[in-house]
Tab-separated table of C-alpha atoms in Angstrom:
chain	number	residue	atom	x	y	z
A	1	UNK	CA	13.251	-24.970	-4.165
A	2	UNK	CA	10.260	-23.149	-6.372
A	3	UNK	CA	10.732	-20.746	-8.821
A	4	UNK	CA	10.693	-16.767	-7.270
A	5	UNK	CA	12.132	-18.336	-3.987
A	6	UNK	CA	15.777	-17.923	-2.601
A	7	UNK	CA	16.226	-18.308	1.094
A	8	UNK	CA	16.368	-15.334	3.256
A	9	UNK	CA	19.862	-15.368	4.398
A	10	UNK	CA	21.025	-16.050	0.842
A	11	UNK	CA	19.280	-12.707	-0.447
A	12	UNK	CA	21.074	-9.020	-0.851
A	13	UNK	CA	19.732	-5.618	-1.003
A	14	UNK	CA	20.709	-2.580	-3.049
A	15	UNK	CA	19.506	1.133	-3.937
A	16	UNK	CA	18.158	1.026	-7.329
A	17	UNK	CA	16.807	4.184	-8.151
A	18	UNK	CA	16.282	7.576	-7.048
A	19	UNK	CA	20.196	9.088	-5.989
A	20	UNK	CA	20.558	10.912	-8.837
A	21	UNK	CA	19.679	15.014	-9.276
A	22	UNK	CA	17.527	15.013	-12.450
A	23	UNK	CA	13.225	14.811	-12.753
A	24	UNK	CA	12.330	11.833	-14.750
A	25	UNK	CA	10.600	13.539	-17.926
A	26	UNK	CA	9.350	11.472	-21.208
A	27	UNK	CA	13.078	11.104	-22.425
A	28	UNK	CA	14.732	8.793	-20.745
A	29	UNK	CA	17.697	9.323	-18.692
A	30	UNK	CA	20.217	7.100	-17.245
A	31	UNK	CA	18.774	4.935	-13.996
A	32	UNK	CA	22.165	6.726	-11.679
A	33	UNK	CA	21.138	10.238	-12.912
A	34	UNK	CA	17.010	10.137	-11.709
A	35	UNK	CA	15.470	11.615	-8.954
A	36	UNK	CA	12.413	10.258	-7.111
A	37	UNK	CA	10.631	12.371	-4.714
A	38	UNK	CA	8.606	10.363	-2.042
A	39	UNK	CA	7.830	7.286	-3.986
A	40	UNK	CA	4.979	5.591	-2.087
A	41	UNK	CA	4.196	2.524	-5.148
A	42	UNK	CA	5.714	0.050	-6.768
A	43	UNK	CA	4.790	-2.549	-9.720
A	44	UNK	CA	6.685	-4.203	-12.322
A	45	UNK	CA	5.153	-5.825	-15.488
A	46	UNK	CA	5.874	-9.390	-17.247
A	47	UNK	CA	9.080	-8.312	-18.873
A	48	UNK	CA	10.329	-6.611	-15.901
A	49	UNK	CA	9.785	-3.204	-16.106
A	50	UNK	CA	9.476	-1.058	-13.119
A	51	UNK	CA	6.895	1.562	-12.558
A	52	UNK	CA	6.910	3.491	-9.715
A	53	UNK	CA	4.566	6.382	-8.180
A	54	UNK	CA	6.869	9.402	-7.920
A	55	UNK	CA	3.945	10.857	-5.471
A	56	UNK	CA	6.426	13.834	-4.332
A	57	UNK	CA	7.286	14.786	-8.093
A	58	UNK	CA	2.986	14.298	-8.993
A	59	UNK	CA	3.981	11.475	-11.842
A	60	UNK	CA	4.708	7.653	-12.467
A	61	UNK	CA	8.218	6.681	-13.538
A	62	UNK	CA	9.398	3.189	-15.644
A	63	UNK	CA	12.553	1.808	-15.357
A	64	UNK	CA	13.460	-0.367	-17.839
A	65	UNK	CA	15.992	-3.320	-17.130
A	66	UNK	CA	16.927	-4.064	-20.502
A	67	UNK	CA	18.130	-0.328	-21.405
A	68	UNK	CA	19.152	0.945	-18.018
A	69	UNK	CA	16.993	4.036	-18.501
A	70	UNK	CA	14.010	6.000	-16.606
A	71	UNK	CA	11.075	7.942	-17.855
A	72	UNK	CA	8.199	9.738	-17.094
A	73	UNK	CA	4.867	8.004	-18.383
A	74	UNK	CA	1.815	9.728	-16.426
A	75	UNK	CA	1.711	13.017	-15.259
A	76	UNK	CA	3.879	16.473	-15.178
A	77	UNK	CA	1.417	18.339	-17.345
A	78	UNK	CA	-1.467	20.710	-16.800
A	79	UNK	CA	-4.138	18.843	-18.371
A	80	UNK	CA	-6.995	17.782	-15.683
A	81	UNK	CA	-7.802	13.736	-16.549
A	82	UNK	CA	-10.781	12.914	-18.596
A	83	UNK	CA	-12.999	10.159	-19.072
A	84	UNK	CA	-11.306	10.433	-22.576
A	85	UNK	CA	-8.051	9.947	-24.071
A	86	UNK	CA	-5.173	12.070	-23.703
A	87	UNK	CA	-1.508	12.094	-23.944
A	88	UNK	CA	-0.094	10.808	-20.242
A	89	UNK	CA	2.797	12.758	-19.938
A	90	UNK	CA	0.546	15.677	-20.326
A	91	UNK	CA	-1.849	15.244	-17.662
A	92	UNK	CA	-2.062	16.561	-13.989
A	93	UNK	CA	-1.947	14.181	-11.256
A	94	UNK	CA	-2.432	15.073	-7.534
A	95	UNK	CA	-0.714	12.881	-5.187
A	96	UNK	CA	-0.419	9.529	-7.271
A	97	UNK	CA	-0.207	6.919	-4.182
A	98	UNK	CA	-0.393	3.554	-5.894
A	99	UNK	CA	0.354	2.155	-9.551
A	100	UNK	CA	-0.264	-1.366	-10.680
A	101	UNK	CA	0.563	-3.235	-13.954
A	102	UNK	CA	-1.261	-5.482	-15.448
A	103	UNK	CA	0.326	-8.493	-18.616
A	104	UNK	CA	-0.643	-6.210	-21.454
A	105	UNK	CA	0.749	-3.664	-20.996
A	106	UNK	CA	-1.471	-1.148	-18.997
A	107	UNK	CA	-0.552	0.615	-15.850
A	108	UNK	CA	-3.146	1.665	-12.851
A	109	UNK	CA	-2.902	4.892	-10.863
A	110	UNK	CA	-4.798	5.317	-7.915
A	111	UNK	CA	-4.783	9.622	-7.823
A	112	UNK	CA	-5.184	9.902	-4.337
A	113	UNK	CA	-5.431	13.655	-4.481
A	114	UNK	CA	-7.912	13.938	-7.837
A	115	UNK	CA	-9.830	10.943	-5.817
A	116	UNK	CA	-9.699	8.634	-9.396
A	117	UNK	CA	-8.570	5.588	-10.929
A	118	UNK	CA	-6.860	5.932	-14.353
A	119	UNK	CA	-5.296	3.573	-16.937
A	120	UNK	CA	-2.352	4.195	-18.778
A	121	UNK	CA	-1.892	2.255	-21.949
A	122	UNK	CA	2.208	2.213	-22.222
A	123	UNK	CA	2.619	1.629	-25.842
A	124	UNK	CA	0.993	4.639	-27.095
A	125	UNK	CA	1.715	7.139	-24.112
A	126	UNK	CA	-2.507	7.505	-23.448
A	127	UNK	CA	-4.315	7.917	-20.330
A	128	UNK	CA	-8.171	8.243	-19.191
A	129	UNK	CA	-9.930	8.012	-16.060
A	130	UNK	CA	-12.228	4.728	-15.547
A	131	UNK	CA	-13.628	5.826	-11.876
A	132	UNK	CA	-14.534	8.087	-9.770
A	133	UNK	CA	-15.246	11.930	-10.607
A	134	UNK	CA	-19.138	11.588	-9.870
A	135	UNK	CA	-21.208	12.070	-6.881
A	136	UNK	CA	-22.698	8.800	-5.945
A	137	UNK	CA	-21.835	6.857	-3.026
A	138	UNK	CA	-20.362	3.235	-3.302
A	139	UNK	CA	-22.856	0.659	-2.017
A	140	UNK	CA	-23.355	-3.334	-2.518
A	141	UNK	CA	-24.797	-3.326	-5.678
A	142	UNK	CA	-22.650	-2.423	-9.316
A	143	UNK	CA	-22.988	1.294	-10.419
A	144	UNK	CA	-21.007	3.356	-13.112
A	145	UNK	CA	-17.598	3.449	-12.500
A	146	UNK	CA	-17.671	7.487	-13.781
A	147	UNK	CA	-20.366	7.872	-11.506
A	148	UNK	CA	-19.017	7.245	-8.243
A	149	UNK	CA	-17.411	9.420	-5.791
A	150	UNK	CA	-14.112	8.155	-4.201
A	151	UNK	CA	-12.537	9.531	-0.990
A	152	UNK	CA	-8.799	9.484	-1.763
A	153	UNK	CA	-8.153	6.161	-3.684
A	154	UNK	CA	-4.456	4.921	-2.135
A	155	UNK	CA	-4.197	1.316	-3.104
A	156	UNK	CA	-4.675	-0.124	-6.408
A	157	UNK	CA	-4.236	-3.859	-8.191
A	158	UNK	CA	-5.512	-5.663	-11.065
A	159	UNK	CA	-5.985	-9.527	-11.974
A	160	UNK	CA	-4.853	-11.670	-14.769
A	161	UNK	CA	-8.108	-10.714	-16.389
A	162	UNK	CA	-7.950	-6.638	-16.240
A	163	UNK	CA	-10.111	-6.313	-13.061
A	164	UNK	CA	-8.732	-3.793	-10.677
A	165	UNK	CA	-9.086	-3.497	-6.713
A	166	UNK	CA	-8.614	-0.365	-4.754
A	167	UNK	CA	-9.431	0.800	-1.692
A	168	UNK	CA	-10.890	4.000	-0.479
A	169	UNK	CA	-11.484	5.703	2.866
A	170	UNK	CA	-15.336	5.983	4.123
A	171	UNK	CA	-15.518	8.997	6.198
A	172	UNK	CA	-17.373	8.310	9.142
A	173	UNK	CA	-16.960	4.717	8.844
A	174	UNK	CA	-14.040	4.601	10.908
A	175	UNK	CA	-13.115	1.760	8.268
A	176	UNK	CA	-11.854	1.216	4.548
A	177	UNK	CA	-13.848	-0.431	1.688
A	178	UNK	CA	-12.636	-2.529	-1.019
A	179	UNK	CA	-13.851	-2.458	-4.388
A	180	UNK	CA	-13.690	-4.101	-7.507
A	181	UNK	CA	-14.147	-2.625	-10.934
A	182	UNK	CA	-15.109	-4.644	-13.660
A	183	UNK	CA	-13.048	-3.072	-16.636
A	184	UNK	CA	-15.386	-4.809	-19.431
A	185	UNK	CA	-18.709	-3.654	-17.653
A	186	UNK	CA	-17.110	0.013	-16.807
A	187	UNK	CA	-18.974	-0.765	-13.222
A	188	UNK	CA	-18.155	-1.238	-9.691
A	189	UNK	CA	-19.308	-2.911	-6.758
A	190	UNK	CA	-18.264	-2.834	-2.598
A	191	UNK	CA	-16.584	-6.393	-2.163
A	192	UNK	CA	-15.092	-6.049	1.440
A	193	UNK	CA	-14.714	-3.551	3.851
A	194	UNK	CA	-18.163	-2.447	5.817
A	195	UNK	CA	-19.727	-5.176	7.171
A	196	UNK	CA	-20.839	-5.726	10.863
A	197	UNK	CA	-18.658	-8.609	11.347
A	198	UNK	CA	-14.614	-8.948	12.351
A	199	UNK	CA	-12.692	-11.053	10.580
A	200	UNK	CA	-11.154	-14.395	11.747
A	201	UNK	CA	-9.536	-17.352	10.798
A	202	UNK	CA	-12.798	-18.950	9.238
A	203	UNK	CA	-14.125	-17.153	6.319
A	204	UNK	CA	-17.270	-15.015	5.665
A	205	UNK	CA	-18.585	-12.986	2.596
A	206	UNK	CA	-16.311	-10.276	2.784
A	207	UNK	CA	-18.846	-7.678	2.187
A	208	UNK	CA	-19.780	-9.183	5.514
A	209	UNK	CA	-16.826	-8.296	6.958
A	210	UNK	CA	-15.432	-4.592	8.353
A	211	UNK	CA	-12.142	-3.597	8.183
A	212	UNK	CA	-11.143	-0.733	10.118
A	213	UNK	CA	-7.647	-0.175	8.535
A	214	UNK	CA	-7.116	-1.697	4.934
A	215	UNK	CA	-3.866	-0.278	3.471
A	216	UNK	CA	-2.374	-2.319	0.890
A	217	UNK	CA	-4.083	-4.809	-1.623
A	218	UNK	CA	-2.220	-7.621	-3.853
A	219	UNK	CA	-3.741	-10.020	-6.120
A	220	UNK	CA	-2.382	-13.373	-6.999
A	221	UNK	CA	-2.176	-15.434	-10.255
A	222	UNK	CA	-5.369	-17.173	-9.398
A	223	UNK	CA	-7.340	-13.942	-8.281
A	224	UNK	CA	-7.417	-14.118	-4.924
A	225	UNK	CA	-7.050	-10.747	-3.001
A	226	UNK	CA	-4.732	-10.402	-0.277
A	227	UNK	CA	-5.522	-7.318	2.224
A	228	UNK	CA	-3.158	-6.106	4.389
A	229	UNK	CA	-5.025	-4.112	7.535
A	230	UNK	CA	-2.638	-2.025	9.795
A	231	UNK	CA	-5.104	-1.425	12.520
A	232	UNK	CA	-6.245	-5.657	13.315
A	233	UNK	CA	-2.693	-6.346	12.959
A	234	UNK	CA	-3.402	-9.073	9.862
A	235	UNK	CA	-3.361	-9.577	6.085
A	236	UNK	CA	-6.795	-11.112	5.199
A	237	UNK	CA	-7.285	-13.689	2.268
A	238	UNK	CA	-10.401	-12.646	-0.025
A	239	UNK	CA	-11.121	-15.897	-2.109
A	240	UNK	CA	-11.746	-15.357	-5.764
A	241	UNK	CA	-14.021	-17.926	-6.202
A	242	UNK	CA	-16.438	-18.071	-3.046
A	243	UNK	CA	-16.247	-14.187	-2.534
A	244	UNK	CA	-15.343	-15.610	1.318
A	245	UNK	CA	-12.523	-13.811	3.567
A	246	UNK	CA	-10.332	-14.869	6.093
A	247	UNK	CA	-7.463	-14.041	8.646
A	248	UNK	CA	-4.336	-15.712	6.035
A	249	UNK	CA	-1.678	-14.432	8.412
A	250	UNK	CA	-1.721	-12.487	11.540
A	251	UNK	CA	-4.104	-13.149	14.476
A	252	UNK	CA	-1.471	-14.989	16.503
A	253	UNK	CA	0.834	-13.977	20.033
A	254	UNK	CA	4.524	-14.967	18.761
A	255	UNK	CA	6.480	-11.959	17.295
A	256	UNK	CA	8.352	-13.046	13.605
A	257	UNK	CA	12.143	-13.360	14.505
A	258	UNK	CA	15.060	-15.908	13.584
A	259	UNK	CA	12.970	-18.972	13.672
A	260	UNK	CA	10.038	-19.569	11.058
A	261	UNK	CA	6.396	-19.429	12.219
A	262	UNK	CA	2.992	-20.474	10.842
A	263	UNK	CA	1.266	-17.479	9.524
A	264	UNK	CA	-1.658	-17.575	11.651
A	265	UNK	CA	0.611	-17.792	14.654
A	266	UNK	CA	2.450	-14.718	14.245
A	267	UNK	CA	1.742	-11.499	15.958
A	268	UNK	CA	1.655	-8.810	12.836
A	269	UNK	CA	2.778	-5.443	14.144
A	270	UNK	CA	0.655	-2.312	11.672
A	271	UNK	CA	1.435	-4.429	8.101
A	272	UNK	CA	1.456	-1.706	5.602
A	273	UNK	CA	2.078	-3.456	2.405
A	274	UNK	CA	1.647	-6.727	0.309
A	275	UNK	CA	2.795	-8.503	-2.194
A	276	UNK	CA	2.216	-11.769	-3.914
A	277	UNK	CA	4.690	-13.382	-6.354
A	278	UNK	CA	3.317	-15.715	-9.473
A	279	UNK	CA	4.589	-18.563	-8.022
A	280	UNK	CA	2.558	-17.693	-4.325
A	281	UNK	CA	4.963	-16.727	-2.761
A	282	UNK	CA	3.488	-13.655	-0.182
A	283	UNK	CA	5.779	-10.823	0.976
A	284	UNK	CA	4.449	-8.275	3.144
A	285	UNK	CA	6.002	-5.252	5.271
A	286	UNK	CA	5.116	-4.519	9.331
A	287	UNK	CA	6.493	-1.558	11.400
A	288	UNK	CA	9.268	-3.472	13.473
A	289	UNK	CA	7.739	-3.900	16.808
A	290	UNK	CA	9.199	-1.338	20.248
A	291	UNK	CA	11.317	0.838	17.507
A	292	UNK	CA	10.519	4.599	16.267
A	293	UNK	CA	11.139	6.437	12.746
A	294	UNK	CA	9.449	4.697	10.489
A	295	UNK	CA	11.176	1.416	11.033
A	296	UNK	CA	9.651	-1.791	8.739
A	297	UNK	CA	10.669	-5.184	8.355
A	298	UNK	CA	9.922	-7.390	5.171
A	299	UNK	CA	8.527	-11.003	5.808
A	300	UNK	CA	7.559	-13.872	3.564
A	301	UNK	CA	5.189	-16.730	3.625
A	302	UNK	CA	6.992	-18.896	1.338
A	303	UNK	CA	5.126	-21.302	-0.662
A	304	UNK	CA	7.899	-23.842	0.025
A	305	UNK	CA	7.036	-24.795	3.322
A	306	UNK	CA	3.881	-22.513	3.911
A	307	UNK	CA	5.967	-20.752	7.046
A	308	UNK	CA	6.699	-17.116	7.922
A	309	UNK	CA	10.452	-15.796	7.549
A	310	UNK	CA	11.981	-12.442	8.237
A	311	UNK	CA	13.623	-11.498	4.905
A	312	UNK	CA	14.772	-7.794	5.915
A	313	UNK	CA	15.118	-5.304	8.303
A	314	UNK	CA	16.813	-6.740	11.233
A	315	UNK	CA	20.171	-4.710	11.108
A	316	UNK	CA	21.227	-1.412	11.593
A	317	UNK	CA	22.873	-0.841	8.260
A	318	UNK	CA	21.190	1.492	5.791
A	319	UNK	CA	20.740	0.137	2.048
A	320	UNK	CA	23.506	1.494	-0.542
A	321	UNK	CA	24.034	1.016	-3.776
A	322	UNK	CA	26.274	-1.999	-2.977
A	323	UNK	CA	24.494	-5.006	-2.159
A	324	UNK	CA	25.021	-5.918	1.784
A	325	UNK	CA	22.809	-8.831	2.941
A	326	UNK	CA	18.885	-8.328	3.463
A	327	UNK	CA	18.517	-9.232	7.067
A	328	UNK	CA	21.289	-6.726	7.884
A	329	UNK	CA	20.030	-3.555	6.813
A	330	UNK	CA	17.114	-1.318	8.993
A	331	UNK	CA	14.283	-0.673	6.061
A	332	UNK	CA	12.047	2.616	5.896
A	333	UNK	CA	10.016	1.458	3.530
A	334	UNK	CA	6.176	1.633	1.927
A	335	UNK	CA	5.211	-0.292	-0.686
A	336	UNK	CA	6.804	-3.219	-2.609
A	337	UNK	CA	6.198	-5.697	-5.684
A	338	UNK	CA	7.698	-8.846	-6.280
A	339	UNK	CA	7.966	-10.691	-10.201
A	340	UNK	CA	8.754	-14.067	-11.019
A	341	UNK	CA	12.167	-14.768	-9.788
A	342	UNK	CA	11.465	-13.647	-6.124
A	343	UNK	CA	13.340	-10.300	-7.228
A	344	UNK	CA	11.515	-7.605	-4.500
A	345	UNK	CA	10.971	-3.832	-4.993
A	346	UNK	CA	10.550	-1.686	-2.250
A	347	UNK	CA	9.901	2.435	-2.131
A	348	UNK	CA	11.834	3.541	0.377
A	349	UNK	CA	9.332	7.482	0.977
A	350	UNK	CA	11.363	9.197	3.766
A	351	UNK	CA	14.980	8.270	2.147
A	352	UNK	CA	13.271	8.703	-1.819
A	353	UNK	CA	14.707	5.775	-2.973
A	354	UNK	CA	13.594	2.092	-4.871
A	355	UNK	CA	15.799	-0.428	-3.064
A	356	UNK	CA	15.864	-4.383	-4.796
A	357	UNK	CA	16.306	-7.288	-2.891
A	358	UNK	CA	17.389	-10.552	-4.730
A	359	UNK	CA	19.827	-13.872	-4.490
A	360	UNK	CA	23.344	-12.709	-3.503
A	361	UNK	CA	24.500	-14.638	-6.816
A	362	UNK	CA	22.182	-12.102	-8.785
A	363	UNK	CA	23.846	-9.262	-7.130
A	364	UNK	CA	27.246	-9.844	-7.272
């Protein structure tokens, strides 16, 4: 079995953060005693620390593993965000929807609410906006990342090689665009999103392609982009290399149950988030088919044998801070991350809690 994989009915699920009664501020507190508000994203570095986007509470919270402890390391000040440096925890941030770490160290916020991108550097506490604030419309060609006007930013990820992905809402498009900022150039450029074509299981140039509801965005260790888009029922494959996308899973007329399917095969019901593992492995979260209030299940294409498998979500239980097995529990969940022992985060928004799903040996 590869590394980051455990198999479904082995795995257990837990409440990690977000029952305590105290705001996360820049000195940490115990993990039991925090507070989350609405948490819609989730990321977690190379060493394992957790960073989540505390949208209710306006700030982005790190857990670290190794002491136990949360803090606050963007937002909770008055400061508006500047194409300059200033101190993180002093800044204001308006509905922070997505955060994203990258392997040196760096955290990205998409600011849904301030319609901007901003980098955090962790080590010394700094933040700056690198897009958005200006007037122009996005179109094919690069342009200033400063220069651009972006229509509430709510997904953001970034490559192996600082390159970050988000995707904004065209207004009047009746679709979402995906761009790509070039962090060395400081520009950006339309890679997916408005094109005149659908997409299907063989690829086109994605900036051929239109997708009319992009939600969540992952990136794996060899760049390419995984889309997830509620509306066509699919998560799309955007290919690093060729610039060519496709339908990766999704598509299909069998609904994901007990038995594993092939990706294309299966019948995606509104997938709202994504996730890709180092190893490959691809996680993603769909509204459980027939059920009301906010139900989601969490299924995996596993690298093993390339096949679709429910993980979570197909119980009744709710998630405590016990571990009870994955499959058993009902999820309300919006965003998750995955790191390199197949360890998944999820933000559970209604219930305000991080919930972590790993091997039941890990958790007992």
């Amino acid at each position: 079995m590869l590394l980051g994989q455990s198999p479904p009915a082995l795995r257990s699920i837990r409440i990690l953060a977000g029952t305590g009664w105290l705001l996360p501020t820049p000195q940490p507190l115990p993990l039991r005693d925090a507070q989350l508000l609405h948490p819609h994203g989730v990321s977690v570095d190379a060493r394992g620390r957790v960073y989540i986007a505390d949208t209710g509470h306006n700030q982005i919270d790190e857990y670290n593993p190794a002491t136990g402890q949360m803090r606050c390391v963007a937002g909770g000040g008055t400061q508006k965000p500047s194409a300059g440096w200033l101190a993180a925890t002093r800044v204001r941030l308006r509905n922070p929807w997505s955060v994203a770490a990258d392997g040196d160290g760096n955290i990205y916020v998409a600011d849904s609410g301030a319609g901007l991108i901003e980098k955090v550097i962790i080590h010394t506490g700094q933040i700056k906006v690198i897009a958005g604030g200006g007037n122009a419309p996005v179109t094919g060609s690069p342009l200033p990342a400063l220069s651009l006007a972006l229509l509430a930013p709510e997904q953001v990820a970034v490559d192996r090689h600082g390159n970050v992905y988000f995707a904004v809402t065209v207004l009047g498009a009746d679709a979402s665009e995906i761009l790509k900022l070039d962090t060395g150039l400081h520009t950006i450029v339309a890679i997916a999103g408005l094109g005149p074509l659908r997409a299907k299981h063989s690829p086109h140039q994605g900036n051929q392609i239109r997708l009319p509801g992009a939600v969540a965005l992952a990136v794996a260790f060899n760049g390419d982009l995984y889309i997830a888009d509620a509306e066509a029922g699919c998560v799309y494959r955007l290919k690093s290399r060729s610039g060519k996308l496709s339908i990766y899973a999704g598509g299909g007329k069998r609904m994901p149950g007990a038995s594993p399917l092939r990706p294309r095969a299966a019948r995606l019901n509104q997938p709202l988030a994504v996730a890709v593992d180092p190893p490959g492995n691809l996680y993603l979260l769909q509204s459980v088919p027939g059920q009301t209030g906010g139900l989601m299940m969490l299924l995996e294409v596993s690298r093993q044998d390339g096949k679709l498998h429910v993980v979570s979500g197909l119980g009744h239980r709710w998630p405590s801070l016990r571990p009870i097995a994955a499959r058993a529990v009902a999820l309300q969940a919006g965003a998750l991350a995955s790191d390199s022992f197949g360890t998944i985060y999820i933000t559970d928004t209604q219930r305000s809690t991080v919930e972590v799903i790993s091997s039941s040996a890990e958790q007992n």
